[in-house]
Each structure stands twice: as C-alpha cells, then as structure tokens.
Tab-separated table of C-alpha atoms and ligand atoms in Angstrom:
chain	number	residue	atom	x	y	z
A	1	MET	CA	72.008	-159.710	80.038
A	2	LYS	CA	73.562	-156.298	79.665
A	3	SER	CA	71.180	-153.450	80.123
A	4	ASN	CA	73.497	-150.863	78.675
A	5	GLU	CA	73.711	-152.843	75.449
A	6	ASN	CA	69.931	-152.893	75.283
A	7	HIS	CA	70.031	-149.124	75.489
A	8	GLU	CA	72.850	-148.912	72.945
A	9	SER	CA	70.658	-148.080	69.981
A	10	GLU	CA	68.566	-145.612	71.921
A	11	LYS	CA	69.358	-142.100	72.991
A	12	MET	CA	68.371	-142.694	76.606
A	13	MET	CA	70.195	-144.210	79.556
A	14	LYS	CA	69.590	-145.033	83.212
A	15	ALA	CA	70.854	-142.412	85.653
A	16	PHE	CA	70.814	-142.086	89.445
A	17	THR	CA	69.453	-138.602	89.786
A	18	LEU	CA	68.556	-135.947	92.339
A	19	THR	CA	64.978	-135.307	91.221
A	20	ALA	CA	64.114	-132.910	94.081
A	21	PRO	CA	65.834	-131.966	97.346
A	22	GLY	CA	65.727	-135.117	99.497
A	23	PHE	CA	64.762	-137.394	96.581
A	24	ALA	CA	67.160	-139.508	94.546
A	25	GLN	CA	65.728	-141.818	91.908
A	26	ILE	CA	66.803	-143.904	88.961
A	27	VAL	CA	65.358	-142.269	85.861
A	28	ASP	CA	65.886	-142.329	82.103
A	29	LEU	CA	67.840	-139.350	80.809
A	30	PRO	CA	69.460	-138.555	77.461
A	31	LYS	CA	72.938	-139.997	76.990
A	32	PRO	CA	75.658	-137.353	77.233
A	33	GLU	CA	77.297	-136.043	74.086
A	34	ARG	CA	80.888	-134.983	73.717
A	35	LYS	CA	81.390	-131.226	73.589
A	36	SER	CA	84.989	-130.811	72.460
A	37	GLU	CA	87.765	-132.833	70.860
A	38	TYR	CA	89.359	-133.241	74.289
A	39	SER	CA	86.349	-134.932	75.832
A	40	ALA	CA	85.453	-138.577	76.346
A	41	ILE	CA	82.379	-140.623	77.191
A	42	LEU	CA	82.858	-143.295	79.841
A	43	SER	CA	80.792	-146.041	81.437
A	44	PRO	CA	81.309	-146.891	85.126
A	45	ILE	CA	82.357	-150.443	86.023
A	46	ALA	CA	82.662	-149.886	89.799
A	47	MET	CA	81.145	-147.040	91.798
A	48	SER	CA	81.253	-145.915	95.397
A	49	ILE	CA	78.756	-143.807	97.311
A	50	CYS	CA	80.257	-140.982	99.335
A	51	THR	CA	79.046	-139.114	102.394
A	52	SER	CA	79.023	-136.052	100.167
A	53	ASP	CA	76.448	-137.754	97.891
A	54	VAL	CA	74.309	-138.052	101.015
A	55	ASN	CA	74.906	-134.340	101.673
A	56	THR	CA	73.987	-133.489	98.078
A	57	VAL	CA	70.687	-135.341	98.376
A	58	TYR	CA	69.685	-134.626	101.957
A	59	GLY	CA	71.795	-131.600	102.878
A	60	SER	CA	70.890	-127.949	102.791
A	61	GLY	CA	73.706	-126.857	100.497
A	62	SER	CA	73.725	-124.701	97.381
A	63	LYS	CA	71.020	-124.961	94.735
A	64	LYS	CA	71.626	-127.949	92.468
A	65	PRO	CA	70.856	-128.208	88.752
A	66	ASP	CA	67.549	-129.893	87.846
A	67	ASN	CA	67.800	-133.663	87.505
A	68	LEU	CA	71.412	-133.661	88.621
A	69	ILE	CA	73.088	-137.026	88.036
A	70	LEU	CA	74.871	-137.964	91.258
A	71	GLY	CA	78.247	-139.554	91.868
A	72	HIS	CA	81.930	-138.703	91.749
A	73	GLU	CA	83.676	-141.939	92.737
A	74	CYS	CA	84.110	-144.565	90.043
A	75	ILE	CA	86.354	-146.668	87.880
A	76	ALA	CA	85.187	-146.584	84.280
A	77	LYS	CA	85.663	-147.886	80.782
A	78	VAL	CA	86.365	-145.422	77.978
A	79	VAL	CA	83.640	-145.814	75.328
A	80	GLU	CA	84.170	-142.812	73.054
A	81	ILE	CA	86.959	-140.260	72.614
A	82	GLY	CA	87.428	-136.989	70.764
A	83	THR	CA	90.068	-136.451	68.097
A	84	GLY	CA	92.180	-134.410	70.536
A	85	VAL	CA	92.504	-137.245	73.092
A	86	TYR	CA	95.962	-138.772	72.680
A	87	ASP	CA	96.690	-140.964	75.683
A	88	PHE	CA	93.489	-142.996	75.984
A	89	LYS	CA	91.621	-145.309	73.686
A	90	VAL	CA	88.212	-146.946	73.664
A	91	GLY	CA	88.215	-149.876	76.078
A	92	ASP	CA	90.769	-148.456	78.530
A	93	ILE	CA	89.914	-148.949	82.199
A	94	VAL	CA	90.578	-145.742	84.083
A	95	ALA	CA	90.345	-144.112	87.498
A	96	VAL	CA	88.270	-140.930	87.377
A	97	PRO	CA	89.341	-138.468	90.076
A	98	ALA	CA	86.516	-136.983	92.130
A	99	MET	CA	88.060	-133.544	91.666
A	100	THR	CA	88.402	-132.441	88.052
A	101	PRO	CA	90.318	-129.154	87.786
A	102	ASP	CA	89.991	-127.301	84.510
A	103	TRP	CA	93.673	-127.338	83.557
A	104	ARG	CA	93.067	-124.680	80.921
A	105	ALA	CA	91.877	-122.108	83.494
A	106	VAL	CA	94.343	-119.257	84.068
A	107	ALA	CA	94.303	-119.515	87.871
A	108	ILE	CA	95.848	-122.988	87.504
A	109	GLN	CA	99.076	-121.117	86.705
A	110	GLU	CA	98.835	-119.586	90.165
A	111	GLY	CA	98.549	-123.026	91.718
A	112	ASN	CA	94.846	-122.707	92.411
A	113	THR	CA	93.671	-126.013	90.991
A	114	LEU	CA	90.504	-126.562	93.007
A	115	HIS	CA	88.884	-123.115	92.898
A	116	ALA	CA	90.356	-121.852	89.633
A	117	LYS	CA	87.203	-120.457	88.037
A	118	VAL	CA	84.732	-120.101	90.878
A	119	PRO	CA	84.826	-121.537	94.418
A	120	PHE	CA	84.820	-125.350	94.142
A	121	SER	CA	85.076	-125.304	90.348
A	122	ALA	CA	87.011	-128.593	90.461
A	123	ASN	CA	84.373	-130.150	92.707
A	124	ALA	CA	81.868	-130.336	89.894
A	125	LEU	CA	81.019	-133.958	89.038
A	126	GLY	CA	77.714	-134.885	90.629
A	127	ARG	CA	77.377	-131.418	92.158
A	128	SER	CA	77.261	-128.748	89.447
A	129	VAL	CA	77.678	-130.929	86.336
A	130	PRO	CA	76.250	-134.426	85.688
A	131	GLY	CA	78.017	-137.050	87.783
A	132	GLU	CA	79.158	-140.608	87.141
A	133	PHE	CA	76.206	-142.675	88.385
A	134	ALA	CA	74.701	-143.371	84.980
A	135	GLU	CA	75.261	-145.811	82.152
A	136	TYR	CA	77.399	-143.134	80.516
A	137	PHE	CA	79.025	-139.887	81.616
A	138	LEU	CA	81.088	-137.124	80.072
A	139	ILE	CA	84.616	-136.094	81.007
A	140	GLU	CA	85.487	-132.763	79.417
A	141	ASP	CA	89.246	-133.196	79.244
A	142	ALA	CA	90.301	-136.831	79.164
A	143	ASP	CA	94.082	-136.480	78.863
A	144	THR	CA	94.437	-134.210	81.907
A	145	THR	CA	91.855	-136.012	84.036
A	146	LEU	CA	91.908	-139.787	83.646
A	147	ALA	CA	94.491	-142.283	84.893
A	148	LYS	CA	94.968	-145.811	83.554
A	149	ILE	CA	94.864	-148.558	86.156
A	150	PRO	CA	98.190	-150.412	86.295
A	151	PRO	CA	97.757	-154.136	85.495
A	152	ASN	CA	98.342	-155.492	88.995
A	153	VAL	CA	96.138	-152.951	90.789
A	154	GLU	CA	92.762	-154.223	92.010
A	155	ILE	CA	89.725	-152.195	90.951
A	156	THR	CA	88.593	-151.872	94.576
A	157	ASP	CA	91.907	-150.303	95.619
A	158	ALA	CA	91.839	-147.954	92.636
A	159	LEU	CA	88.252	-146.991	93.442
A	160	MET	CA	89.310	-145.800	96.886
A	161	CYS	CA	92.060	-143.630	95.371
A	162	VAL	CA	89.710	-141.327	93.444
A	163	ASP	CA	88.391	-139.535	96.534
A	164	MET	CA	89.185	-141.169	99.898
A	165	VAL	CA	92.944	-141.565	99.457
A	166	THR	CA	93.479	-138.246	97.730
A	167	THR	CA	91.435	-136.384	100.351
A	168	GLY	CA	93.135	-137.979	103.360
A	169	PHE	CA	96.557	-137.511	101.796
A	170	THR	CA	95.833	-133.879	100.884
A	171	GLY	CA	95.383	-133.232	104.601
A	172	VAL	CA	98.680	-134.940	105.374
A	173	GLU	CA	100.463	-132.841	102.739
A	174	ALA	CA	98.857	-129.598	103.925
A	175	ALA	CA	100.002	-130.386	107.477
A	176	GLU	CA	103.599	-130.747	106.249
A	177	ILE	CA	104.134	-133.708	108.539
A	178	CYS	CA	107.767	-134.136	109.636
A	179	PHE	CA	109.545	-137.263	110.825
A	180	GLY	CA	108.542	-137.952	114.388
A	181	ASP	CA	105.516	-135.635	114.542
A	182	THR	CA	102.703	-136.546	116.877
A	183	VAL	CA	99.593	-136.581	114.716
A	184	VAL	CA	95.985	-136.720	115.896
A	185	VAL	CA	93.366	-137.859	113.390
A	186	LEU	CA	89.842	-136.936	114.472
A	187	GLY	CA	87.401	-139.344	112.840
A	188	ILE	CA	87.989	-142.866	111.550
A	189	GLY	CA	85.679	-142.966	108.562
A	190	ALA	CA	87.332	-143.586	105.207
A	191	VAL	CA	88.996	-140.151	104.960
A	192	GLY	CA	90.297	-140.419	108.522
A	193	LEU	CA	91.665	-143.900	107.855
A	194	MET	CA	93.499	-142.614	104.797
A	195	ALA	CA	94.818	-139.658	106.801
A	196	ILE	CA	96.251	-142.184	109.272
A	197	GLN	CA	97.804	-144.194	106.444
A	198	GLY	CA	99.205	-141.039	104.843
A	199	ALA	CA	100.609	-139.712	108.131
A	200	ALA	CA	102.383	-143.026	108.725
A	201	LEU	CA	103.856	-142.985	105.208
A	202	GLN	CA	104.950	-139.379	105.672
A	203	GLY	CA	106.982	-140.198	108.771
A	204	ALA	CA	104.737	-139.412	111.720
A	205	GLY	CA	105.899	-140.715	115.084
A	206	GLN	CA	102.953	-141.228	117.376
A	207	ILE	CA	99.572	-141.375	115.620
A	208	ILE	CA	96.514	-140.939	117.814
A	209	ALA	CA	93.167	-141.713	116.199
A	210	VAL	CA	89.811	-140.679	117.609
A	211	GLY	CA	86.592	-142.504	116.801
A	212	SER	CA	84.176	-145.182	117.914
A	213	ARG	CA	83.170	-147.059	114.763
A	214	LYS	CA	83.911	-150.696	115.608
A	215	VAL	CA	84.704	-151.844	112.102
A	216	SER	CA	87.235	-149.004	111.669
A	217	ILE	CA	89.287	-149.529	114.829
A	218	PRO	CA	91.342	-152.550	113.677
A	219	LEU	CA	91.885	-150.892	110.317
A	220	ALA	CA	92.988	-147.633	111.980
A	221	LYS	CA	95.627	-149.645	113.842
A	222	GLU	CA	96.640	-151.571	110.759
A	223	TYR	CA	97.077	-148.324	108.812
A	224	GLY	CA	99.273	-146.845	111.541
A	225	ALA	CA	97.387	-145.585	114.605
A	226	ASN	CA	99.162	-146.332	117.892
A	227	ILE	CA	96.121	-145.520	120.026
A	228	VAL	CA	92.432	-145.114	119.273
A	229	TYR	CA	90.458	-142.979	121.735
A	230	ASN	CA	86.686	-143.114	121.876
A	231	HIS	CA	85.330	-139.553	121.982
A	232	LYS	CA	82.012	-140.850	123.292
A	233	ILE	CA	83.504	-141.990	126.581
A	234	GLU	CA	86.731	-139.990	126.925
A	235	ASN	CA	87.745	-136.326	127.089
A	236	ILE	CA	89.827	-136.336	123.946
A	237	THR	CA	91.603	-133.026	124.471
A	238	GLN	CA	92.691	-134.093	127.942
A	239	ARG	CA	93.888	-137.472	126.707
A	240	VAL	CA	95.923	-135.933	123.876
A	241	LEU	CA	97.536	-133.433	126.258
A	242	GLU	CA	98.386	-136.261	128.699
A	243	GLN	CA	99.824	-138.322	125.884
A	244	THR	CA	102.065	-135.424	124.759
A	245	ASN	CA	103.346	-134.296	128.186
A	246	GLY	CA	100.978	-131.352	128.147
A	247	ILE	CA	102.333	-129.716	125.000
A	248	GLY	CA	99.784	-130.945	122.490
A	249	ALA	CA	100.050	-132.616	119.108
A	250	ASP	CA	102.185	-131.279	116.265
A	251	VAL	CA	99.350	-131.919	113.840
A	252	VAL	CA	95.591	-132.419	114.139
A	253	LEU	CA	93.704	-133.614	111.066
A	254	ILE	CA	89.935	-133.102	111.273
A	255	CYS	CA	88.168	-135.897	109.372
A	256	GLY	CA	84.914	-136.173	111.293
A	257	GLY	CA	82.944	-135.029	114.303
A	258	ASP	CA	80.338	-132.346	114.931
A	259	ASP	CA	80.761	-128.557	114.836
A	260	THR	CA	82.630	-128.527	118.166
A	261	VAL	CA	85.475	-130.588	116.689
A	262	PHE	CA	87.146	-127.517	115.230
A	263	SER	CA	87.685	-125.798	118.557
A	264	GLN	CA	88.744	-129.131	120.092
A	265	ALA	CA	91.433	-129.418	117.441
A	266	ILE	CA	92.771	-125.968	118.340
A	267	ASP	CA	92.701	-126.916	122.028
A	268	MET	CA	94.882	-129.984	121.495
A	269	VAL	CA	97.449	-128.711	118.988
A	270	ARG	CA	100.847	-127.350	119.995
A	271	TYR	CA	101.637	-123.667	120.475
A	272	GLY	CA	104.112	-122.163	118.009
A	273	ILE	CA	104.361	-124.918	115.417
A	274	GLY	CA	101.077	-126.823	115.619
A	275	ARG	CA	99.047	-127.312	112.450
A	276	VAL	CA	95.316	-128.006	112.246
A	277	VAL	CA	94.073	-129.188	108.881
A	278	ASN	CA	90.378	-129.560	108.254
A	279	LEU	CA	89.039	-132.081	105.724
A	280	LYS	CA	85.519	-132.216	107.114
A	281	HIS	CA	82.367	-130.784	105.529
A	282	PHE	CA	80.569	-128.602	108.081
A	283	ALA	CA	76.918	-128.718	107.042
A	284	GLY	CA	74.364	-125.987	107.655
A	285	GLU	CA	74.727	-122.319	108.561
A	286	GLY	CA	76.427	-120.453	111.422
A	287	ASN	CA	80.055	-120.464	112.547
A	288	ILE	CA	82.742	-122.895	113.584
A	289	GLY	CA	84.453	-121.542	116.673
A	290	ILE	CA	88.018	-120.576	117.438
A	291	PRO	CA	88.504	-120.660	121.231
A	292	LYS	CA	90.073	-117.445	122.533
A	293	PHE	CA	92.143	-119.102	125.239
A	294	SER	CA	93.738	-122.006	123.361
A	295	SER	CA	94.284	-119.867	120.273
A	296	GLY	CA	96.444	-117.670	122.515
A	297	ARG	CA	93.973	-114.805	122.091
A	298	GLY	CA	94.727	-115.138	118.397
A	299	MET	CA	98.523	-115.121	118.874
A	300	SER	CA	99.290	-118.793	119.483
A	301	GLY	CA	101.274	-119.463	116.325
A	302	LYS	CA	98.893	-122.303	115.507
A	303	THR	CA	98.207	-122.726	111.788
A	304	ILE	CA	94.759	-123.597	110.454
A	305	LYS	CA	94.176	-124.861	106.941
A	306	MET	CA	90.959	-125.948	105.200
A	307	GLU	CA	91.392	-128.417	102.377
A	308	LEU	CA	89.615	-130.342	99.652
A	309	GLY	CA	91.206	-133.392	98.021
A	310	LYS	CA	93.475	-132.817	95.047
A	311	GLY	CA	92.460	-134.068	91.640
A	312	GLY	CA	93.742	-134.576	88.135
A	313	ARG	CA	95.574	-137.264	86.245
A	314	ALA	CA	99.087	-136.894	87.675
A	315	ARG	CA	97.699	-137.047	91.207
A	316	MET	CA	95.798	-140.261	90.429
A	317	GLU	CA	98.805	-141.847	88.738
A	318	ARG	CA	100.911	-141.158	91.826
A	319	LEU	CA	98.313	-142.633	94.181
A	320	LEU	CA	97.911	-145.694	91.960
A	321	ALA	CA	101.696	-146.114	92.087
A	322	LEU	CA	101.408	-146.341	95.878
A	323	VAL	CA	98.945	-149.197	95.443
A	324	LYS	CA	101.002	-150.858	92.723
A	325	TYR	CA	104.111	-150.956	94.891
A	326	HIS	CA	102.200	-152.148	97.970
A	327	ARG	CA	102.618	-148.986	100.043
A	328	ILE	CA	98.895	-148.672	100.643
A	329	HIS	CA	95.922	-151.029	100.545
A	330	PRO	CA	92.858	-148.774	100.612
A	331	GLY	CA	90.482	-151.413	99.224
A	332	LYS	CA	90.301	-152.882	102.725
A	333	MET	CA	87.922	-150.044	103.565
A	334	VAL	CA	85.276	-151.504	101.258
A	335	THR	CA	83.077	-153.396	103.698
A	336	HIS	CA	80.127	-153.951	101.344
A	337	THR	CA	79.744	-154.812	97.659
A	338	LEU	CA	76.347	-154.506	95.968
A	339	TYR	CA	75.549	-155.731	92.465
A	340	GLY	CA	73.339	-154.069	89.882
A	341	PHE	CA	72.983	-150.384	89.016
A	342	ASP	CA	69.665	-150.137	90.876
A	343	SER	CA	71.392	-151.015	94.147
A	344	LEU	CA	72.689	-147.412	94.214
A	345	LEU	CA	69.354	-146.556	95.859
A	346	GLU	CA	70.044	-148.986	98.693
A	347	ALA	CA	73.678	-147.897	98.906
A	348	LEU	CA	72.687	-144.249	99.390
A	349	GLU	CA	70.416	-145.178	102.306
A	350	MET	CA	73.091	-147.438	103.809
A	351	MET	CA	75.573	-144.581	103.635
A	352	ARG	CA	73.051	-142.225	105.184
A	353	GLU	CA	72.380	-144.585	108.095
A	354	LYS	CA	76.048	-145.648	108.425
A	355	GLY	CA	75.716	-148.878	110.367
A	356	GLU	CA	78.526	-149.858	112.731
A	357	ASP	CA	79.814	-152.430	110.229
A	358	LEU	CA	80.073	-150.046	107.278
A	359	ILE	CA	82.979	-147.990	105.967
A	360	LYS	CA	82.652	-147.866	102.175
A	361	ILE	CA	80.297	-149.564	99.708
A	362	GLN	CA	81.203	-150.478	96.156
A	363	ILE	CA	78.508	-150.969	93.540
A	364	ILE	CA	79.161	-153.129	90.489
A	365	PRO	CA	76.689	-152.439	87.654
A	366	GLU	CA	75.273	-155.327	85.623
A	367	TRP	CA	77.256	-154.281	82.524
A	368	ALA	CA	80.653	-154.401	84.268
B	401	ZN	ZN1	83.405	-138.710	97.553
C-alpha cells in the first residue's frame, strides 16, 4: 500500500522534477543524505502547488540546477535527524516554511534574512536546492527552520501558513498598516486573500479588494474586504479615488495583475503618507513603470516597497498560533484536494490554467 515503504530499502525515491525548461516529470532520484548534524530528512504528508512552481517550470527565470526537485509548500513528517537537532524527533509533524533563511549567515545580524548570502538566498527550496515534492527531502537546519503543528490545528490550515499566509502578512507588515487605514488589495488569489485577512487583523478601516475570480469574491469578503471591484469592467484607479474622496488609499498591496498594476498602485495611493507594497512576481524582462505625474515628479512622498514572504521557525510558530486561536482560517482557500503523489502532474497543470473555481490545491501522497 505504501510506496515509500517499498522504496525504503532502496537508495532511490520518486521526485517531481524539472527535467528541462517547460517539462516537469516524476522520476526516480537518489534519496537525499544529511550533510550536517543540524540537518533532518523529512517526508511530505500534504503538499501545495504554488504559482511560483508554475513560473519555475514554464517561466523564463534564472538558470535552474539539472533535475531540480520542485516544491516549497508542504507539511511533513520528520524521518531522520542529526545529533545536533534538539527540538524535533522522528515522527514529528511539522510545517516547513517556504523561505528558509540561513540563520548562521552574518547578514542575518543586519536583519537581512531573505537575501543574506546572495539575492534570494532564503528562497532556495525547489528553486536553487532540491525542493519538497519527493518521497524525502533535506532541511539543512531543522531547529531554526521547522515548526511543530499544534494539536488542534488542521493540516490544511497549517499548509497555507508556509507560504500564502506569511507572504500576504509580510506585505501587511511592510505597509505598517495603522488603525483606520484605507487599504487596497490588488488581486484576490491566495496571497491577496491573505493580505486582506492580515490587513483586517492589523486594524485597517476600509478594505477595497480588486479581482474577478468568482470563487475568491465571497472569501475576500469573509476575510475582511468591504468592496470588491472587478478590474475587467471598472476603472479601478477612478473607483478608489471616488471611494476615498479623491485623496487615495493609505496603502496599496500588489498581489496580482499584469505589468501595468505597479503604476496603477502609485496612481491610487495617497500623497505624503501612502505606501505601496509589492508582493507580485513580475515575469520576463523590461521595466515596471513609475508614472511621473502621480509620483509627483518623484517628490510625492509615496513609499514603495518590494517584499518576499518571511520564513523561519519563529515566524511559522506565530502564524500557527493565529490558526490555533481562531484568528485566521486560511485552509478555506484550498478548493481542491488530489490524492496520490503522481497527481502533482495534474495539479501543476491545474495551477497553470487556473480555472475560475480554483484558489489552492492540496495534494495528499499515498504514504500520508
Ligand atoms: Zn509558494
């Protein structure tokens, strides 16, 4: 019944792998081996495909290692630990954050957790080092990375914390949302929905969401949006200015849209104290524009930040506490559950096509 037990005696395992640009396949690869006493081997029990997996496979980004194992969103079981791992034992069920800062890097002491060694050094799993979509995967530093799942927290909720919640909430934190702020969230995919939830928790007044995905609209409202505008049929900038008596929003969080969304955000944010925070991946080459007029010829006092979700154990423990005490319910974003490791292939295509009824997919492997 359990394919990973069948493989137990062998040195090989199944892995969902980028075999060539544009091609992801399930192949047999050697099982990972621990490198240091701080490391651990884990086995995923619930996985989620991310838009950035789609970008890794089909995008035009940086050169990827050969036979890169994909995946950076999972809940896993600890199967092997080094002698220097103190807080986890074999059998523990843990959340594995998508971002894995190297807490021993010097730049961490300067607060630079995500780009401590090289740009995006914390954004490594499934991009520059083997990811989680395999029977087994390696985590280099278990004690600083993993977070135990509290007993009353559902796996599906925890699974959404590892990337979607932390990313959306990182935007909210970067925007320094104050009580009563008017917040616009552009995009109502999973990150946008979590930005809405985070903004509401952080004390936003009016929350205006922008998007058209039918399945997301009720959830956007449930998480805290007062209004949802459809960018396909409305002039969003105009509507936001009308809704704020012409002064614009205090905060705009970019969580979706095309390349023009960046200049739109600057158009609709307030002079003097407005903050634009970007959480979106802008694919391809070229520039994203800053409009001369609405940026006040560069003197508008509008702040622009560009963020990637925070990672690490303490971050995950804090997000799981929000689930545990019923402040957030991110598992509602999981619209589809697929069973069997091989269904990752189907899940990747579903995520690429993004049907109107889809927000997030969870994949439960046969050994879970
Ligand atoms: Zn992700």
